[in-house]
Amino acid sequence: MAPKIPQQSPLQHSDTVATAGGIPQHAAHPTGWRRWVLTTNHKEIGTLYLIFSLTMFFVGGIFALVVRAELFQPGLQLVEPEFFNQMTTMHGLIMVFAAVMPAFTGLANWMIPLQIGAPDMALPRLNNFSFWLLPVSFTLLLSTLLMPGGGPNFGWTFYAPLSTTYAPSSTTFFILALHIAGISSILGAINIIATILNMRAPGMRLMDMPLFVWTWLITAFLLIAVMPVLAGVITMMLMDINFGTSFFDAGGGGDPVLFQHLFWFFGHPEVYIMILPAFGIVSAIIPTFARKPLFGYASMVYATAAIALLSFLVWAHHMFVVGLPLVAELFFMYSTMLIAVPTGVKIFNWVTTLFRGSISFESPMLFALAFVVLFTIGGFSGLMLAISPADFQYHDTYFVVAHFHYVLVPGAIFAIMAGVYYWLPKWTGHYPNETLAKWHFWFSVIGVNLTFFPMHFAGLAGMPRRIPDYALQFADFNFVSSIGAFFFGASQLLFVLVIVLCVRGGKKAPAKAWEGAVDLEWTVPSPAPLHTFETPPVFQSTDK
Amino acid sequence: MHADQADGVKKTVTKTVFALVGMFAFAFALVPLYDVFCDITGINGKVATTAKRAIGEDVNTDRFVTVQFITRTSAGLPWQLSVESHQVKVHPGQMTEIDFLFTNRSQSVSGGRAVPSVSPSAATTHLRKVSCFCFQEQQLQANERLTIPLVFQLDNTLPDDISTVTLVYTLYPLKESDEKPSVAKNMNNKNQEI
């Protein structure tokens, strides 16, 4: 199922070697498995990231289906509660750190050099290293499920002291795995910043960059700012568990609430790390298929930056019930609501781009449009959760689960799928099978809503999250959710089928695969040759 | 890559690495900063862990404040902590003494510590503990019972909207490693000296 980079014609290849004279690593091409393990090419590394992410999407998805199967009806049927807790925890960890984040990094690797007219990433060897850390990290994390005492069972937020004093003995491995994944993200972010700031085509100013590049630049800064904080928190956990310190142990003078402050100081920017690149993808696709320039380019950039800055000031809205003083409840409530303003600017701009556009509904556009609608639903439930007094009712219920799945599944993941369908012609030289892609889209939209919409009602009625059993009155909602989850999960096999078919053949795509596409990636042939832009392209600045 | 590009990349990488190291250090700096912040504002319900002098101020007999006591034991320590009365009514400014009974229900000697917490947190800075068992660790012989008083005073500036103050004491076992000072503990001690 692994998509391969299409064979390069000998002519392109010898051209490449000739023009890359003096850079020895370009002349030597290892073959077979060594080609993939040793590659420093941004396109091959991007492909590796995307394959890894898709694999982990299915691993995390299977964990979610274990959860949904157990919740299909009330009572304990299939798994032990202890294993159920490991499944909810692993589902969250895998989806956040191994599926969504690497998918965006993969898209960044593939597309940022192409979109800014650079021959490769700034630090190609580091790029190889950051990718190969990921399989190491997640093999380690998944192996904890087989260890005595089981894997992490304390939720993906791993609140101390549940994750320290009361944690299974495999927690040290969990911490190491997260450290490695964090280093991978950090190195990826350094590489992306260095590439964007230094390797743009001559004449391309920052305000000329495509929005996917802009949103990734801001995301990379967020990663630089908060991944070290995560590293700090898990280091403190490590010391509490193994070296007798008491950072989070009240008995030794520490404070468990401090853990939550530190975690969410990382955690809230982290959720924007998972959505800002999605904004960038959608901002590329909607103008292409509406055949109009993006409305309000500059305001999009400023809105993204504003969201990123505000993300540092809202963390305690995850902690409204820990006993914050009234002033803090008010501050975090209002600052959280303030984020709706720049986000609203973005939604407004997308809708205005569509207004009187000459719209066609190919599969990337369908996913992008579903993103706008369904992400907005997730945004609204976020606003409801921001109301501090109301949050006392919603906190830790399925309403929260519904909220963040709406922003992550039809939000981040739909945007990734939209991006994959949008750029597949550039990657493989073939259009994806449009009929199958449309079936995939409609099954996904129906599956997502069937799964997550009833969770709003179950949550408002008081069903707590992270439990293997529930009161009888929630049975109908859970029944629907579980059917939707299996439907959604199964329909993702179509996604794999479309990708495999597209790699193997299909309608040939020209360099400019979509009529309304404007960015630099559409000036190189489809499929994109292994080496592109070795002489920088001439960039004509247009006033966006 | 051109030479000027390579220079630029080097500069960018240096700057981001500095930012990384800075943020990692910042995460650890937040631990003492958090304690200092909470000490000053009292917003996490942590009270001073050293005795305060009683202040001789007028007892405001027009106002009653209910003070509740909650005691909790934790896993790993076979002790019981009880209080002579779960609730007392006091006037602001009035000195109050109340007895707490520690019982070791095991057949061996063990050590423990009662960690206090105050709710609502706004009352924290208005609670003056003249004497409290929570200032030290306790050692109890097998089946020993020990009565230790708590002497406290709520000052006159206690905000008017607070009519109930809850004092929670949670027992924690002394860990082996607590013999040696730990990082977090050191940081805590330093803050108290400030």
Tab-separated table of C-alpha atoms in Angstrom, chain B:
chain	number	residue	atom	x	y	z
B	1	MET	CA	22.481	26.444	-1.641
B	2	HIS	CA	24.334	29.757	-1.961
B	3	ALA	CA	26.876	30.865	0.597
B	4	ASP	CA	24.663	33.718	1.828
B	5	GLN	CA	21.765	31.301	2.179
B	6	ALA	CA	23.942	28.909	4.184
B	7	ASP	CA	24.910	31.797	6.477
B	8	GLY	CA	21.289	32.742	6.909
B	9	VAL	CA	20.344	29.163	7.733
B	10	LYS	CA	23.124	28.986	10.311
B	11	LYS	CA	21.909	32.192	11.959
B	12	THR	CA	18.294	31.029	12.001
B	13	VAL	CA	19.245	27.690	13.506
B	14	THR	CA	21.358	29.354	16.214
B	15	LYS	CA	18.489	31.645	17.166
B	16	THR	CA	15.903	28.866	17.288
B	17	VAL	CA	18.190	26.657	19.374
B	18	PHE	CA	18.625	29.505	21.861
B	19	ALA	CA	14.862	29.924	21.991
B	20	LEU	CA	14.485	26.181	22.589
B	21	VAL	CA	16.938	26.092	25.461
B	22	GLY	CA	15.312	29.205	26.893
B	23	MET	CA	11.826	27.683	26.787
B	24	PHE	CA	13.066	24.449	28.393
B	25	ALA	CA	14.630	26.461	31.217
B	26	PHE	CA	11.475	28.577	31.437
B	27	ALA	CA	9.380	25.441	32.047
B	28	PHE	CA	11.532	24.631	35.071
B	29	ALA	CA	11.632	28.258	36.187
B	30	LEU	CA	7.830	28.179	36.260
B	31	VAL	CA	7.958	25.780	39.233
B	32	PRO	CA	9.447	28.284	41.727
B	33	LEU	CA	7.700	31.193	39.976
B	34	TYR	CA	4.381	29.406	40.438
B	35	ASP	CA	5.073	28.991	44.154
B	36	VAL	CA	6.111	32.626	44.527
B	37	PHE	CA	3.034	33.750	42.629
B	38	CYS	CA	0.781	31.581	44.773
B	39	ASP	CA	2.512	32.706	47.988
B	40	ILE	CA	1.901	36.336	47.163
B	41	THR	CA	-1.650	35.927	45.968
B	42	GLY	CA	-2.628	32.865	47.989
B	43	ILE	CA	-4.708	31.666	45.048
B	44	ASN	CA	-3.953	27.983	45.228
B	45	GLY	CA	-5.040	27.610	48.854
B	46	LYS	CA	-1.520	26.932	50.072
B	47	VAL	CA	-0.988	28.484	53.482
B	48	ALA	CA	2.288	29.497	55.035
B	49	THR	CA	4.052	26.477	56.489
B	50	THR	CA	5.640	28.393	59.336
B	51	ALA	CA	4.013	29.834	62.431
B	52	LYS	CA	2.763	33.402	62.388
B	53	ARG	CA	2.535	35.692	65.382
B	54	ALA	CA	-0.927	36.404	66.647
B	55	ILE	CA	-1.969	39.963	66.076
B	56	GLY	CA	-3.786	41.630	68.891
B	57	GLU	CA	-6.697	43.146	67.129
B	58	ASP	CA	-10.229	43.780	68.203
B	59	VAL	CA	-12.505	40.814	67.970
B	60	ASN	CA	-15.320	41.646	65.621
B	61	THR	CA	-18.192	40.165	67.581
B	62	ASP	CA	-20.751	41.338	65.028
B	63	ARG	CA	-19.606	38.755	62.546
B	64	PHE	CA	-19.548	34.985	62.629
B	65	VAL	CA	-17.444	32.888	60.291
B	66	THR	CA	-17.908	29.134	60.060
B	67	VAL	CA	-14.628	27.248	59.993
B	68	GLN	CA	-14.879	23.658	58.797
B	69	PHE	CA	-12.256	20.961	59.162
B	70	ILE	CA	-11.819	18.075	56.773
B	71	THR	CA	-9.222	15.397	57.379
B	72	ARG	CA	-8.110	12.847	54.834
B	73	THR	CA	-5.737	9.950	54.878
B	74	SER	CA	-3.936	8.711	51.833
B	75	ALA	CA	-2.938	5.308	50.563
B	76	GLY	CA	0.245	3.890	52.038
B	77	LEU	CA	-0.091	5.393	55.533
B	78	PRO	CA	-2.070	3.360	58.101
B	79	TRP	CA	-2.954	6.414	60.174
B	80	GLN	CA	-6.166	8.063	61.127
B	81	LEU	CA	-6.570	11.780	61.672
B	82	SER	CA	-9.632	13.056	63.457
B	83	VAL	CA	-10.676	16.418	64.800
B	84	GLU	CA	-12.608	17.158	67.991
B	85	SER	CA	-15.242	19.108	66.076
B	86	HIS	CA	-15.793	19.316	62.346
B	87	GLN	CA	-17.131	22.820	62.477
B	88	VAL	CA	-16.672	25.848	64.726
B	89	LYS	CA	-18.085	29.338	64.562
B	90	VAL	CA	-15.553	32.066	65.212
B	91	HIS	CA	-15.388	35.862	65.157
B	92	PRO	CA	-12.740	37.522	63.010
B	93	GLY	CA	-9.815	38.427	65.246
B	94	GLN	CA	-10.638	35.726	67.778
B	95	MET	CA	-7.940	33.203	68.693
B	96	THR	CA	-9.218	29.633	68.452
B	97	GLU	CA	-7.695	26.352	69.529
B	98	ILE	CA	-8.876	22.979	68.313
B	99	ASP	CA	-7.466	19.494	68.944
B	100	PHE	CA	-6.525	17.011	66.252
B	101	LEU	CA	-5.998	13.340	67.114
B	102	PHE	CA	-3.404	11.323	65.226
B	103	THR	CA	-3.661	7.529	65.506
B	104	ASN	CA	-1.178	5.048	64.128
B	105	ARG	CA	-3.236	1.904	63.501
B	106	SER	CA	-0.327	-0.279	62.492
B	107	GLN	CA	2.089	-2.403	64.501
B	108	SER	CA	5.157	-0.497	63.399
B	109	VAL	CA	6.598	2.971	63.711
B	110	SER	CA	5.952	5.256	60.755
B	111	GLY	CA	6.260	8.873	59.743
B	112	GLY	CA	3.753	11.161	58.106
B	113	ARG	CA	2.973	14.707	57.267
B	114	ALA	CA	-0.328	16.577	57.128
B	115	VAL	CA	-0.516	18.897	54.141
B	116	PRO	CA	-2.944	21.797	54.567
B	117	SER	CA	-5.159	23.472	52.018
B	118	VAL	CA	-7.623	26.315	52.425
B	119	SER	CA	-10.824	26.975	50.545
B	120	PRO	CA	-11.915	29.492	49.324
B	121	SER	CA	-8.458	30.518	48.278
B	122	ALA	CA	-9.272	34.184	48.885
B	123	ALA	CA	-9.255	33.420	52.622
B	124	THR	CA	-5.727	32.033	52.527
B	125	THR	CA	-3.903	35.251	53.255
B	126	HIS	CA	-6.309	36.105	56.098
B	127	LEU	CA	-5.709	32.888	58.000
B	128	ARG	CA	-2.999	33.181	60.647
B	129	LYS	CA	-1.846	29.879	62.111
B	130	VAL	CA	-0.057	30.450	65.393
B	131	SER	CA	0.619	26.778	65.928
B	132	CYS	CA	-0.077	23.846	63.678
B	133	PHE	CA	0.886	20.167	63.465
B	134	CYS	CA	1.212	20.767	59.748
B	135	PHE	CA	4.429	22.728	60.292
B	136	GLN	CA	6.395	19.566	61.072
B	137	GLU	CA	6.493	15.902	60.208
B	138	GLN	CA	5.178	13.447	62.785
B	139	GLN	CA	6.631	10.143	63.948
B	140	LEU	CA	4.211	7.729	65.620
B	141	GLN	CA	5.105	4.495	67.432
B	142	ALA	CA	2.998	1.385	66.891
B	143	ASN	CA	-0.614	2.061	67.944
B	144	GLU	CA	0.359	5.450	69.364
B	145	ARG	CA	-2.281	8.157	69.736
B	146	LEU	CA	-1.197	11.758	69.775
B	147	THR	CA	-3.237	14.908	70.285
B	148	ILE	CA	-1.870	18.097	68.753
B	149	PRO	CA	-3.693	21.415	68.783
B	150	LEU	CA	-4.188	23.866	65.968
B	151	VAL	CA	-4.203	27.508	67.045
B	152	PHE	CA	-5.421	29.968	64.467
B	153	GLN	CA	-6.936	33.366	63.945
B	154	LEU	CA	-8.863	34.881	61.058
B	155	ASP	CA	-7.977	38.534	60.685
B	156	ASN	CA	-10.433	41.398	60.573
B	157	THR	CA	-9.773	42.135	56.922
B	158	LEU	CA	-11.334	38.852	55.813
B	159	PRO	CA	-13.549	39.799	52.845
B	160	ASP	CA	-17.197	40.261	53.779
B	161	ASP	CA	-18.508	37.741	51.283
B	162	ILE	CA	-16.666	34.876	52.945
B	163	SER	CA	-18.848	33.240	55.560
B	164	THR	CA	-17.310	29.773	55.527
B	165	VAL	CA	-13.666	28.782	55.489
B	166	THR	CA	-12.710	25.156	54.996
B	167	LEU	CA	-9.387	23.778	56.190
B	168	VAL	CA	-8.378	20.476	54.661
B	169	TYR	CA	-5.575	18.317	56.041
B	170	THR	CA	-4.373	15.397	53.973
B	171	LEU	CA	-1.973	12.867	55.461
B	172	TYR	CA	0.931	11.721	53.344
B	173	PRO	CA	3.497	9.073	54.206
B	174	LEU	CA	7.104	10.171	54.433
B	175	LYS	CA	8.983	8.693	51.529
B	176	GLU	CA	12.399	7.117	51.984
B	177	SER	CA	13.777	9.680	49.600
B	178	ASP	CA	12.466	12.538	51.727
B	179	GLU	CA	15.402	12.075	54.075
B	180	LYS	CA	17.435	13.755	51.399
B	181	PRO	CA	16.179	17.166	50.340
B	182	SER	CA	14.483	17.007	46.956
B	183	VAL	CA	14.566	19.626	44.233
B	184	ALA	CA	10.996	20.758	44.568
B	185	LYS	CA	11.301	20.778	48.337
B	186	ASN	CA	14.374	22.954	48.208
B	187	MET	CA	12.639	25.381	45.949
B	188	ASN	CA	9.754	25.493	48.378
B	189	ASN	CA	11.978	26.187	51.338
B	190	LYS	CA	13.711	28.962	49.534
B	191	ASN	CA	10.405	30.619	48.801
B	192	GLN	CA	9.435	30.588	52.419
B	193	GLU	CA	12.569	32.422	53.388
B	194	ILE	CA	11.803	35.209	50.964
